[in-house]
Coordinates of C-alpha atoms and ligand atoms in Angstrom, one line a residue:
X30 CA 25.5 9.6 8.7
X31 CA 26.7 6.8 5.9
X32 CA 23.3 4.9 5.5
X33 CA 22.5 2.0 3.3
X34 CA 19.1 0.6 2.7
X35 CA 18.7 -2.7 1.3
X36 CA 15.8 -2.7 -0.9
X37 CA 14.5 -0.1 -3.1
X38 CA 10.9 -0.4 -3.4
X39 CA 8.2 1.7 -2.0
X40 CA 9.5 1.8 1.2
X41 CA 13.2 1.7 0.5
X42 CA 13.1 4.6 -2.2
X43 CA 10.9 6.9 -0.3
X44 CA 13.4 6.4 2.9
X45 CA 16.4 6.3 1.3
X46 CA 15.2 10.1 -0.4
X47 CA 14.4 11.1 2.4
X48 CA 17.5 10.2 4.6
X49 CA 19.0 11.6 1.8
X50 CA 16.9 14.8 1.9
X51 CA 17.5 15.5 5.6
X52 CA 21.5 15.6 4.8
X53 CA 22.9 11.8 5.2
X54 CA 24.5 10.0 2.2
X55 CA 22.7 7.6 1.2
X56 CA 23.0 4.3 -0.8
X57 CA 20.3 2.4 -2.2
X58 CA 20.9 -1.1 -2.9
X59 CA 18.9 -3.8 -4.8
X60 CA 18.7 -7.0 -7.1
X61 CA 16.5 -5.4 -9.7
X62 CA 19.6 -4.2 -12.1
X63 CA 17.4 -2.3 -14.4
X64 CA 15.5 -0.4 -11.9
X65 CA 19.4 0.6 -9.7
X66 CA 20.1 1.5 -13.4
X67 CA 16.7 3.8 -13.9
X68 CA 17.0 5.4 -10.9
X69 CA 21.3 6.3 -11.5
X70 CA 19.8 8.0 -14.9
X71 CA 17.0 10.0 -12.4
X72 CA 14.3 8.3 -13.2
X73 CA 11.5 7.1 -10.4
X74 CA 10.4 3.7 -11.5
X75 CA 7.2 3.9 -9.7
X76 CA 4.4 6.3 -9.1
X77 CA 4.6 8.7 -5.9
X78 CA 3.9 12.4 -5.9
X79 CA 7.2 14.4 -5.2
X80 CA 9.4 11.7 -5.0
X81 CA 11.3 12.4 -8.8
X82 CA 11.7 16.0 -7.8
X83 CA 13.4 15.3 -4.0
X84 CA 15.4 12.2 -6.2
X85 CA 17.1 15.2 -8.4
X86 CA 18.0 17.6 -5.8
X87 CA 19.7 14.6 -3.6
X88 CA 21.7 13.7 -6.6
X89 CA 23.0 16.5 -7.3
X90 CA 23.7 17.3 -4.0
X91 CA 25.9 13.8 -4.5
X92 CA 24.4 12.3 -1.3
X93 CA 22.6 9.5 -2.9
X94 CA 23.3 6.7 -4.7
X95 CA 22.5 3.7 -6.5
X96 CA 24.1 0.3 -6.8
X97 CA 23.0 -3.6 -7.3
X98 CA 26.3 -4.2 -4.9
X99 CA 25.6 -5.3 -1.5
X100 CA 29.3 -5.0 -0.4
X101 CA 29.8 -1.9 -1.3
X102 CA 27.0 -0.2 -0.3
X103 CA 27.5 -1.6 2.8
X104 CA 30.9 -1.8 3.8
X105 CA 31.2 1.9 5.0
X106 CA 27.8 2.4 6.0
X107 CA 27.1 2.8 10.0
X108 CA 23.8 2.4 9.8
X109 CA 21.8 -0.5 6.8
X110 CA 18.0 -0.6 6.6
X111 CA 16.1 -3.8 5.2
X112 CA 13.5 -2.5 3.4
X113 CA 12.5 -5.9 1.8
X114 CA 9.5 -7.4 0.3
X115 CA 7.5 -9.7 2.9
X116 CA 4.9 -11.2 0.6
X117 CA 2.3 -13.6 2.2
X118 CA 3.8 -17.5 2.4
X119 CA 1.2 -20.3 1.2
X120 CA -0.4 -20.5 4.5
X121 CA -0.6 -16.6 5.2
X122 CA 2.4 -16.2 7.0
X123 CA 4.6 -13.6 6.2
X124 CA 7.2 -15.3 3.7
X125 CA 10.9 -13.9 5.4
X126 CA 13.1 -15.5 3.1
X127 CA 14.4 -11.8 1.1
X128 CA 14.6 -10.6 5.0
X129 CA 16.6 -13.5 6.2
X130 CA 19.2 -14.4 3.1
X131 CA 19.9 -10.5 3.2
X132 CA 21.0 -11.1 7.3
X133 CA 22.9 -14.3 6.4
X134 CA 24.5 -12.0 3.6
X135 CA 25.2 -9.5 6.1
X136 CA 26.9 -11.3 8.4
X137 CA 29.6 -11.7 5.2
X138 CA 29.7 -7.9 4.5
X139 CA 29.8 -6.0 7.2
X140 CA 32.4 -3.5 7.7
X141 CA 34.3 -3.7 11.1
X142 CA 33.1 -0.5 12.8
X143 CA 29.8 -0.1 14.9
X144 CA 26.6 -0.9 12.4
X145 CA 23.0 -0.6 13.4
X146 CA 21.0 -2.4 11.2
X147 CA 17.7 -1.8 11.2
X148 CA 14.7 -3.5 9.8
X149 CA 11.9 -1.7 8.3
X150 CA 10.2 -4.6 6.8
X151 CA 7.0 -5.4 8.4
X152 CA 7.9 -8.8 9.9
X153 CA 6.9 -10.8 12.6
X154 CA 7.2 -10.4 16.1
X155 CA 10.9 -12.2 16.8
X156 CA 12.0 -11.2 13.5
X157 CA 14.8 -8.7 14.3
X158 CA 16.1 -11.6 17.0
X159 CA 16.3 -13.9 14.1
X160 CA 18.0 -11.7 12.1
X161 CA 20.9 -10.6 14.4
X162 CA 21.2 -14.6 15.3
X163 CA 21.8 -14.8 11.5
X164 CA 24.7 -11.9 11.4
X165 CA 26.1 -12.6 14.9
X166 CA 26.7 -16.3 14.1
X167 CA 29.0 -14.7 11.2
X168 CA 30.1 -11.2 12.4
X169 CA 29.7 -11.9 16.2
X170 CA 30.5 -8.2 17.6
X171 CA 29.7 -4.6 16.6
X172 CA 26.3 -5.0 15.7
X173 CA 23.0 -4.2 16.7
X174 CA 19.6 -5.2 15.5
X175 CA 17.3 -3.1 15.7
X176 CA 13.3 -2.8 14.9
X177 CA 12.0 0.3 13.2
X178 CA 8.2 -0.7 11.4
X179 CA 7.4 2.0 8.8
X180 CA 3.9 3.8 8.3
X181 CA 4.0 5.5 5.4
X182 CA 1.3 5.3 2.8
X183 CA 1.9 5.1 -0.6
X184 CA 0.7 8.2 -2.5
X185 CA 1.7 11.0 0.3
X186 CA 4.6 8.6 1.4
X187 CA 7.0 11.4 0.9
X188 CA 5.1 14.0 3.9
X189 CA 4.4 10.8 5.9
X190 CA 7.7 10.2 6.2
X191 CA 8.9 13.9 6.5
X192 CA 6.3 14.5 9.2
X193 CA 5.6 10.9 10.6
X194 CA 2.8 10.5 13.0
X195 CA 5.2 8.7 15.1
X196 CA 8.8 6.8 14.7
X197 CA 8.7 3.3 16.3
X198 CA 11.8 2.4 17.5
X199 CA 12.1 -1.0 18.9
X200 CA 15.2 -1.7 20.5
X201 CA 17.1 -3.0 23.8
X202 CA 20.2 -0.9 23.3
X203 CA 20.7 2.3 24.5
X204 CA 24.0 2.5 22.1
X205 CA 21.7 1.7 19.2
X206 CA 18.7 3.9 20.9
X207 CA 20.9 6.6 20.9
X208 CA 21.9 6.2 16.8
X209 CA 18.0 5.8 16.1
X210 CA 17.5 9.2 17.5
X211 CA 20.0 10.6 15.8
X212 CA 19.0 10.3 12.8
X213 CA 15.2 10.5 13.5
X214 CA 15.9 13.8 15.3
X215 CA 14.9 16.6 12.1
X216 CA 11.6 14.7 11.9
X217 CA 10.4 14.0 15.4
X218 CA 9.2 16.6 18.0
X219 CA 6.4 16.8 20.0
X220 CA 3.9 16.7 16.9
X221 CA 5.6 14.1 16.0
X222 CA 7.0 11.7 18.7
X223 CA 9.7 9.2 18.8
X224 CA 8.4 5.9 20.4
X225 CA 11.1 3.8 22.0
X226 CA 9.7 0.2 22.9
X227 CA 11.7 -3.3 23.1
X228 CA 11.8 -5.4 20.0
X229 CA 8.8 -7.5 19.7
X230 CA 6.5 -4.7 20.7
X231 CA 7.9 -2.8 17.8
X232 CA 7.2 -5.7 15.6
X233 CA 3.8 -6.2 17.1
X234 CA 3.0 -2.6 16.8
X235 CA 2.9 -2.2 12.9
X236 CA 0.3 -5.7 12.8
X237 CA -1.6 -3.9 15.4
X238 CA -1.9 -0.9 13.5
X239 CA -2.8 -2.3 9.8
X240 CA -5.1 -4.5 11.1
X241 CA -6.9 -2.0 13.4
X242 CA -7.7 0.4 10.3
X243 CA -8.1 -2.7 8.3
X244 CA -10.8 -3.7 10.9
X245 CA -12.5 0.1 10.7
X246 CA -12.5 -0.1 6.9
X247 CA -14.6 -3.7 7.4
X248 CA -16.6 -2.5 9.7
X249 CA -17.8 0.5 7.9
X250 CA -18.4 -1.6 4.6
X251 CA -20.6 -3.8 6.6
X252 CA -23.2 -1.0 7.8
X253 CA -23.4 -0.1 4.4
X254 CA -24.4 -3.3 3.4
X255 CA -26.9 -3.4 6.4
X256 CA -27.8 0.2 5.1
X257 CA -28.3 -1.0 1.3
X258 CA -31.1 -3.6 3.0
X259 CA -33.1 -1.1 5.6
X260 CA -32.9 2.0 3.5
X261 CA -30.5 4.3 5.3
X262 CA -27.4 6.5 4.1
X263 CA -24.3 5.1 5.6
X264 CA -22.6 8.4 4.9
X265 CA -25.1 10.5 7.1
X266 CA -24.1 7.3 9.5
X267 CA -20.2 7.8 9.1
X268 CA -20.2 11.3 9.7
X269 CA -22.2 10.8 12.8
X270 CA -20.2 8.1 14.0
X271 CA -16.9 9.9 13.2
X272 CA -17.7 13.0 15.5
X273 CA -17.0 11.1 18.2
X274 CA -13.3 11.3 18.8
X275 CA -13.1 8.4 20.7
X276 CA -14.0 6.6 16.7
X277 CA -13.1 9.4 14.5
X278 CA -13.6 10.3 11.1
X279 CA -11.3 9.2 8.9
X280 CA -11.0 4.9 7.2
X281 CA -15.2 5.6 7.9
X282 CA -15.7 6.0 3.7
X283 CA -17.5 2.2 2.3
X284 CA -16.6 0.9 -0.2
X285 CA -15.4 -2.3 -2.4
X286 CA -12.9 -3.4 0.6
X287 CA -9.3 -2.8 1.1
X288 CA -6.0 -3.8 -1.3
X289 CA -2.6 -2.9 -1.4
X290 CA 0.1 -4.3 -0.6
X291 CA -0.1 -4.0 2.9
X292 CA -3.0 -4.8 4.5
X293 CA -4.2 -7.9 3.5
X294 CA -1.2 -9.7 4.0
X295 CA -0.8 -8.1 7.1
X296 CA -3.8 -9.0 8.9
X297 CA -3.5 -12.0 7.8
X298 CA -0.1 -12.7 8.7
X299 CA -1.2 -11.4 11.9
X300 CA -3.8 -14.4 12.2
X301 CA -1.4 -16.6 11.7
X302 CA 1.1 -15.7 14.0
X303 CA -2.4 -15.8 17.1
X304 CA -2.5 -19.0 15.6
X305 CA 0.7 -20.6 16.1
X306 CA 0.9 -19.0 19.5
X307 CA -2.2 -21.1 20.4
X308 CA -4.6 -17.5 19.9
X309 CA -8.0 -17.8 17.8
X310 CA -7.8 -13.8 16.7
X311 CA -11.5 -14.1 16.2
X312 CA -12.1 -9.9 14.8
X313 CA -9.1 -10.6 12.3
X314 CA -10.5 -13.5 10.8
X315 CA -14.1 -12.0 10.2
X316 CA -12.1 -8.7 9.2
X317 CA -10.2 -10.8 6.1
X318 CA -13.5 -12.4 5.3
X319 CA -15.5 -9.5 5.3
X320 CA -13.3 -7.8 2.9
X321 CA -13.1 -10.7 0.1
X322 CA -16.8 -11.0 0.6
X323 CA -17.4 -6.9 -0.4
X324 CA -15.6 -6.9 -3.5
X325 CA -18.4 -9.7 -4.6
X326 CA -21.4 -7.9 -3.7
X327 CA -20.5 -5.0 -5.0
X328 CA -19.8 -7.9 -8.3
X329 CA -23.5 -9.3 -7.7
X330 CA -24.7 -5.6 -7.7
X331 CA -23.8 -4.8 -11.2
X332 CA -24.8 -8.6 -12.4
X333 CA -28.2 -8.3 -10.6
X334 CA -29.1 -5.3 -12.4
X335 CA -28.6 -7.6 -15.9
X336 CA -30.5 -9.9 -14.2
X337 CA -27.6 -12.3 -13.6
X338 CA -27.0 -11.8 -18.1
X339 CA -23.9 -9.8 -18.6
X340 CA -22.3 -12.5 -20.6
X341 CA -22.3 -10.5 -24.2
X342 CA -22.4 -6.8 -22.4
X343 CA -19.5 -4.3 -22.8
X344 CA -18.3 -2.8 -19.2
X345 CA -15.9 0.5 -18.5
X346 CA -14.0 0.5 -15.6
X347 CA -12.7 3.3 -13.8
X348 CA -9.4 3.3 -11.6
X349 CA -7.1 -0.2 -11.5
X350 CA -4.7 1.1 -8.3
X351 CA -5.8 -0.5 -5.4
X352 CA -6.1 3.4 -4.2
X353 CA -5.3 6.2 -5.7
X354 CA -2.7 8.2 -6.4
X355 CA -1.1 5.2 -6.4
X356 CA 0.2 3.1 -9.6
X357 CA 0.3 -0.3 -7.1
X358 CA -2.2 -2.8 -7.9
X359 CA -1.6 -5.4 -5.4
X360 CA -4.6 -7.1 -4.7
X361 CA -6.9 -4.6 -5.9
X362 CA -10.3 -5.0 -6.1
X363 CA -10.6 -3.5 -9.7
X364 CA -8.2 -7.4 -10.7
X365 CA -11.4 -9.4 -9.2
X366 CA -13.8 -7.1 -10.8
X367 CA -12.2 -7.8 -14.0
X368 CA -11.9 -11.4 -13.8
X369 CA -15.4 -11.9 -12.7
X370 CA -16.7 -9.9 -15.4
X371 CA -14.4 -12.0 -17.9
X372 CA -15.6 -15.3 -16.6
X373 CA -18.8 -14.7 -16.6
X374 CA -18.5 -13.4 -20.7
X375 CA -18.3 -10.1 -20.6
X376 CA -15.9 -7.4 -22.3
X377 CA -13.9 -4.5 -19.9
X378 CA -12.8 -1.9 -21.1
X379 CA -10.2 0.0 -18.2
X380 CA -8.8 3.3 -17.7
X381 CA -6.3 4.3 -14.8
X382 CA -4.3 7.5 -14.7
X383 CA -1.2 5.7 -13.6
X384 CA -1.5 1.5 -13.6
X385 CA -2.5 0.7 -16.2
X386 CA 1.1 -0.6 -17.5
X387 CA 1.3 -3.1 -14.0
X388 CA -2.3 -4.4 -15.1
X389 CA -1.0 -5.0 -18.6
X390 CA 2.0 -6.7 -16.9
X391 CA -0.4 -9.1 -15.1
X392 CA -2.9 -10.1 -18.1
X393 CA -0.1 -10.2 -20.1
X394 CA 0.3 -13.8 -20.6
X395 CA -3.5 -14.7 -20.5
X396 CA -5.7 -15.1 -23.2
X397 CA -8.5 -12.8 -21.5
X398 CA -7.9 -9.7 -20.8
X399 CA -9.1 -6.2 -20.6
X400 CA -8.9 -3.5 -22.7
X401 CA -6.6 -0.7 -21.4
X402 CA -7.1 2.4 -22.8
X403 CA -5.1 6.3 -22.2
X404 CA -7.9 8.2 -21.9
X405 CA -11.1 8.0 -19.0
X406 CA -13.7 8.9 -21.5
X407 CA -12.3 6.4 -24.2
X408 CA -13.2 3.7 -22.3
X409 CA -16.9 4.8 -21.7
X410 CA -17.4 4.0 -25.6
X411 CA -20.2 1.5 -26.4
X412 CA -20.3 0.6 -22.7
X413 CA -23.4 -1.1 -20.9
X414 CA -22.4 0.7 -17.7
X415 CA -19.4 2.4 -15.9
X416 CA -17.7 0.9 -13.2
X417 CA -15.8 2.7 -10.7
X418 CA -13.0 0.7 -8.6
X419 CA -10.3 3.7 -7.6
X420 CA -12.2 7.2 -6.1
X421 CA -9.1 9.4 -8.1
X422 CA -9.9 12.9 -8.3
X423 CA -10.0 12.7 -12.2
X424 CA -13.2 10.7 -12.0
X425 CA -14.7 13.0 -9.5
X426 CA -14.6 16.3 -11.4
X427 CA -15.7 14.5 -14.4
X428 CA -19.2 15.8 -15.7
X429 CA -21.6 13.3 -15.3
X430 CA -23.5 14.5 -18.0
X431 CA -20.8 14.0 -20.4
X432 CA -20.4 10.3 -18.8
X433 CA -24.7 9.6 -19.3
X434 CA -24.0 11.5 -23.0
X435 CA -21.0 8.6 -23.9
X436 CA -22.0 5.4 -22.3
X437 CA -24.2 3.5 -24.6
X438 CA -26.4 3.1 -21.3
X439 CA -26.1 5.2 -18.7
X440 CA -25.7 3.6 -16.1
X441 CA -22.8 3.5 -13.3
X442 CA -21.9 1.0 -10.1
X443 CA -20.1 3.4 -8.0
X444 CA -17.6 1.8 -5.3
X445 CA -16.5 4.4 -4.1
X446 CA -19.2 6.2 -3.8
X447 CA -17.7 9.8 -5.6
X448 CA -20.8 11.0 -6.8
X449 CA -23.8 12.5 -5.4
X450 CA -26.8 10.1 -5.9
X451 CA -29.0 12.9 -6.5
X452 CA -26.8 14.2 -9.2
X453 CA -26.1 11.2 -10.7
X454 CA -30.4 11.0 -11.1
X455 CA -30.5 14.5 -12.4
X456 CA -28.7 13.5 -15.0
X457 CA -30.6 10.7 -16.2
X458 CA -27.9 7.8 -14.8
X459 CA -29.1 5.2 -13.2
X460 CA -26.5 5.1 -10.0
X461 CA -25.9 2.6 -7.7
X462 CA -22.9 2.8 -5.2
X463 CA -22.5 1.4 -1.2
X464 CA -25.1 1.6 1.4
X465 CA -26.4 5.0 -0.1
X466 CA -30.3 4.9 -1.0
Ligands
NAD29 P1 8.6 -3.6 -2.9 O1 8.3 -4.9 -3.4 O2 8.1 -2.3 -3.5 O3 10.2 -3.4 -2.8 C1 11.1 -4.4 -2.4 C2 12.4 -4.3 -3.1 O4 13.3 -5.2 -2.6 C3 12.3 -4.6 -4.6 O5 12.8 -3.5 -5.4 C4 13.1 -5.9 -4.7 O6 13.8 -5.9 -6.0 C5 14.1 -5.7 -3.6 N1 14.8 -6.9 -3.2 C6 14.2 -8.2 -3.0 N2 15.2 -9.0 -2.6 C7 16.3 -8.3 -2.4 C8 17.6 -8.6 -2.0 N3 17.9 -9.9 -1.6 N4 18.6 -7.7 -1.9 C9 18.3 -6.4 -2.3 N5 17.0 -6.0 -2.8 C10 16.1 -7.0 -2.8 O7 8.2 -3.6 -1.4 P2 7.7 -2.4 -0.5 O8 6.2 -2.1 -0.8 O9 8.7 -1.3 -0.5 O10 7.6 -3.1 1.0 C11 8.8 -3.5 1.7 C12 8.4 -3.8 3.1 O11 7.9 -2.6 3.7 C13 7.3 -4.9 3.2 O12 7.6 -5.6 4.4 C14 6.1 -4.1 3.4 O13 5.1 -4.8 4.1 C15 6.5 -2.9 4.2 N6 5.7 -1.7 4.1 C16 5.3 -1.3 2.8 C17 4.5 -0.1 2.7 C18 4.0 0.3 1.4 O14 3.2 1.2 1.4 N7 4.4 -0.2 0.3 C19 4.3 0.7 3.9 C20 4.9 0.3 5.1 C21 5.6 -0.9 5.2

C-alpha cells in the first residue's frame, strides 16, 4: 500500500520503518527540515536499537521516503497516519493542537481516491470524531477516520512493533476495518491478535493501558518505601507477589518513579478527561502524586546521609534517559535529581551512554548546570558519592571495586537498585538503594 505518516518522531519513524519493512512504500512527513533532511542522507536522528540498520535496507529498496511536504506525501497515499506529538496542555490535558491543524490541513490535501487516515497519537477519547469533522467539513466524502493507539516502547520499539502484543483498531467501518487488516495482516496472528473495537474504546484503551502499568510501577515504589521503614526486601516481596499470574512479574522493579514521554502525561491526561466528564479518578490521582513524591525521597536519601549539608559536595550521576536504552529524557527523574542537587549547592557531575547531548540541550541556556562527561568512570572523579538514575547495563557489569577505588568516598544512592547490597558492602561502599535492607 501507498502510506504516509505525518510525524516522524518515535512513533512515526519506528512505524513508518516498519511499514516500510513489511513491503509498503512509505513516506515520512514532518516540519522538522533538518531532521527530513538527516534521515534522506540515512541517518537516525534519535537513539533506537536496529532502527538505522532496517532505515538502510528500506531505502534502498526505494520504498521509503522523506519529505517536509504534506501535499505530496499525501496526495497519492491511501492510507496517512498522525503520528504527532500530544504534549500535556497547562491544565494536564492533552494539548491536540499538532493533531488537529494537521486534520484541518488534510481536509486541503487529500487526494480524491478512498483514504483511511488513521491516528496513532495518543489522544483523547472523541479525538478521531473531531478530526474527521475537521476533514469532512473540507473534503466531505472518501474518507475514513480511524483510531489505531500505538504500544511500542522506546528502546525495543522496533520488535514491539514487528511482533505487537496486540493491534488496536478502533473503528465503525467495515470498509476501513477491512484496510486496517490489511495492512496489519504480516504482524498479527493468534500470538499476536488484532483487536477491533469502535472509536472511543480504542482511544480509551491506550489511557487504560499507560495508566494501569503506571499504577503497578507506583504501587511497587510505595512497598519499598513501607519496606525501607519495617526492615524488609521489597525484591524478595516482588518476586513473591509476581508469581501470581493474576499480578505478574514484570513493572514490579522500585525505583525512583516513572518518566518518559508517555506516562506521565498520559495518566494525567487521563485525570483530566474523569474530570470533565464529572469522574473523581481517585487511583490516578494518588498514582501521579506518588510518583513526583519518589523521586524526592530518593533526593532526601542522599541529603540525609550529609546530614541535610551537601551544599559544597561534588555528586556523580549515572544514566540521564528517563530509561534505558533510550536517549529520551522527558521528564526524567535524573532532570529533578540534578536540579535539586544544584539548588541546594552542590556540583553534578553526569554520564549517559546516549543523552547526554538532549540534557546539554536543556541546561543549555541556564547558568547551572551539570557537568556532562563521555565516559562512566570519568565522572566518578573527586565525587562524594555516585548516584544512579538509569539501571543501563553498562553500570551493571561495572566492577564495584573499581567504582569504591575512584570515588573520593565510596559511597552510592542506587535507584535502581542494580547492585547487590551485599556486594556493594563487600567492597567497602556504603550502598543505599529502594526498600532493600
Ligand atoms: P515526537 O515528539 O518524538 O515526534 C513528533 C514529531 O511530529 C516531531 O518530529 C515533530 O517535528 C512532528 N510534528 C509536529 N507537528 C507537525 C506537523 N504539523 N506536521 C508534521 N510533523 C509535525 O513524539 P512521539 O514520541 O513520536 O509521540 C507521538 C505520539 O505517539 C504522542 O501522542 C505519544 O503520546 C504517542 N506515543 C509515543 C510513544 C513513545 O514511546 N514515544 C509510544 C506510544 C505512543
Amino acid at each position: 500500500m501507498k502510506i504516509a505518516v505525518i510525524g516522524t518522531g518515535y512513533v512515526g519513524l519506528v512505524s513508518g520503518v516498519c511499514f516500510a519493512e513489511i513491503g509498503n512504500d512509505v513516506t515520512c512527513i514532518d516540519i522538522d527540515q533538518s531532521k527530513i533532511d538527516r534521515l534522506t542522507k540515512g541517518h537516525v536522528p534519535i537513539y533506537e536499537p536496529g532502527l538505522e540498520e532496517l532505515l538502510h535496507e528500506n531505502q534502498a529498496r526505494n520504498r521509503l521516503h522523506f519529505t517536509t511536504d504534506a501535499r505530496e506525501g499525501v496526495s497519492a497515499a491511501q492510507m496517512v497516519f498522525l503520528a504527532l506529538p500530544t504534549p500535556p496542555g497547562a491544565d494536564g490535558s492533552a494539548d491536540l493542537s499538532a493533531v488537529l491543524a494537521v486534520a484541518d490541513q488534510l481536509g486541503d490535501i487529500l487526494g480524491d481516491s478512498y483514504t483511511v487516515v488513521v491516528n496513532k497519537s495518543t489522544v483523547p477519547v472523541g479525538t478521531a470524531d473531531q478530526v474527521r469533522e475537521r476533514i469532512l467539513a473540507k473534503h466531505p466524502e472518501g474518507v475514513a477516520v480511524v483510531s489505531n493507539p500505538e504500544f511500542l516502547r522506546e528502546g525495543v520499539a522496533v520488535r514491539d512493533f514487528m511482533e505487537p502484543d496486540r493491534v488496536v483498531i478502533g473503528t465503525s467501518s467495515p470498509e476501513a476495518e477491512a484496510v486496517m487488516r490489511e495492512l496489519y495482516a504480516p504482524l498479527t496472528d493468534e500470538q499476536h491478535p488484532l483487536l477491533v473495537m469502535d472509536e472511543h474504546s480504542a482511544e480509551l484503551t491506550k489511557y487504560a493501558a499507560n495508566s494501569l502499568l503506571a499504577t503497578k510501577i507506583s504501587f511497587i515504589n510505595e512497598i519499598a518505601n513501607v519496606a525501607d521503614r519495617v526492615g524488609a526486601d521489597v525484591e524478595a516481596v516482588a518476586r513473591a507477589v509476581g508469581a501470581d499470574p493474576r499480578i505478574g512479574s514484570r513493572f514490579l522493579q522500585a525505583g525512583i518513579g516513572y518518566g518518559g514521554s508517555c506516562f506521565p502525561k498520559d495518566v494525567q491526561a487521563l485525570a483530566k478527561t474523569a474530570e470533565s466528564h464529572g469522574y473523581d479518578f481517585q487511583i490516578i490521582k494518588a498514582v501521579l502524586a506518588a510518583n513526583q513524591a519518589q523521586r524526592y525521597f530518593f533526593i532526601e536519601k542522599i541529603t540525609k546521609h550529609f546530614n541535610g549539608e551537601v551544599a559544597g559536595r561534588h555528586f556523580a550521576l549515572w544514566g540521564l534517559a528517563f530509561k534505558p536504552d533510550t536517549d529520551d529524557i522527558r521528564e526524567a527523574p535524573s532532570l529533578a535529581i540534578i536540579d535539586a542537587l544544584l539548588d541546594a549547592g552542590a556540583t553534578v557531575t553526569a554520564y549517559d551512554p546516549e543523552a547526554r547531548d538532549n540534557i546539554a540541550a536543556v541546561y543549555a541556556a541556564r547558568q547551572r548546570k551539570p557537568q556532562l562527561v563521555a565516559d562512566a568512570f570519568a565522572a566518578l572523579q573527586d565525587a562524594d558519592a555516585l548516584i544512579i538514575a538509569t539501571e543501563w547495563k553498562e553500570f551493571r557489569g561495572a566492577q564495584l571495586d573499581a567504582i569504591a577505588g575512584t570515588l573520593r568516598t565510596p559511597v552510592i544512592f542506587d535507584g535502581r537498585n542494580i547492585y547487590d547490597p551485599q556486594a556493594a558492602r563487600a567492597a567497602g561502599i556504603t550502598y543505599a538503594s529502594m526498600g532493600r535492607p
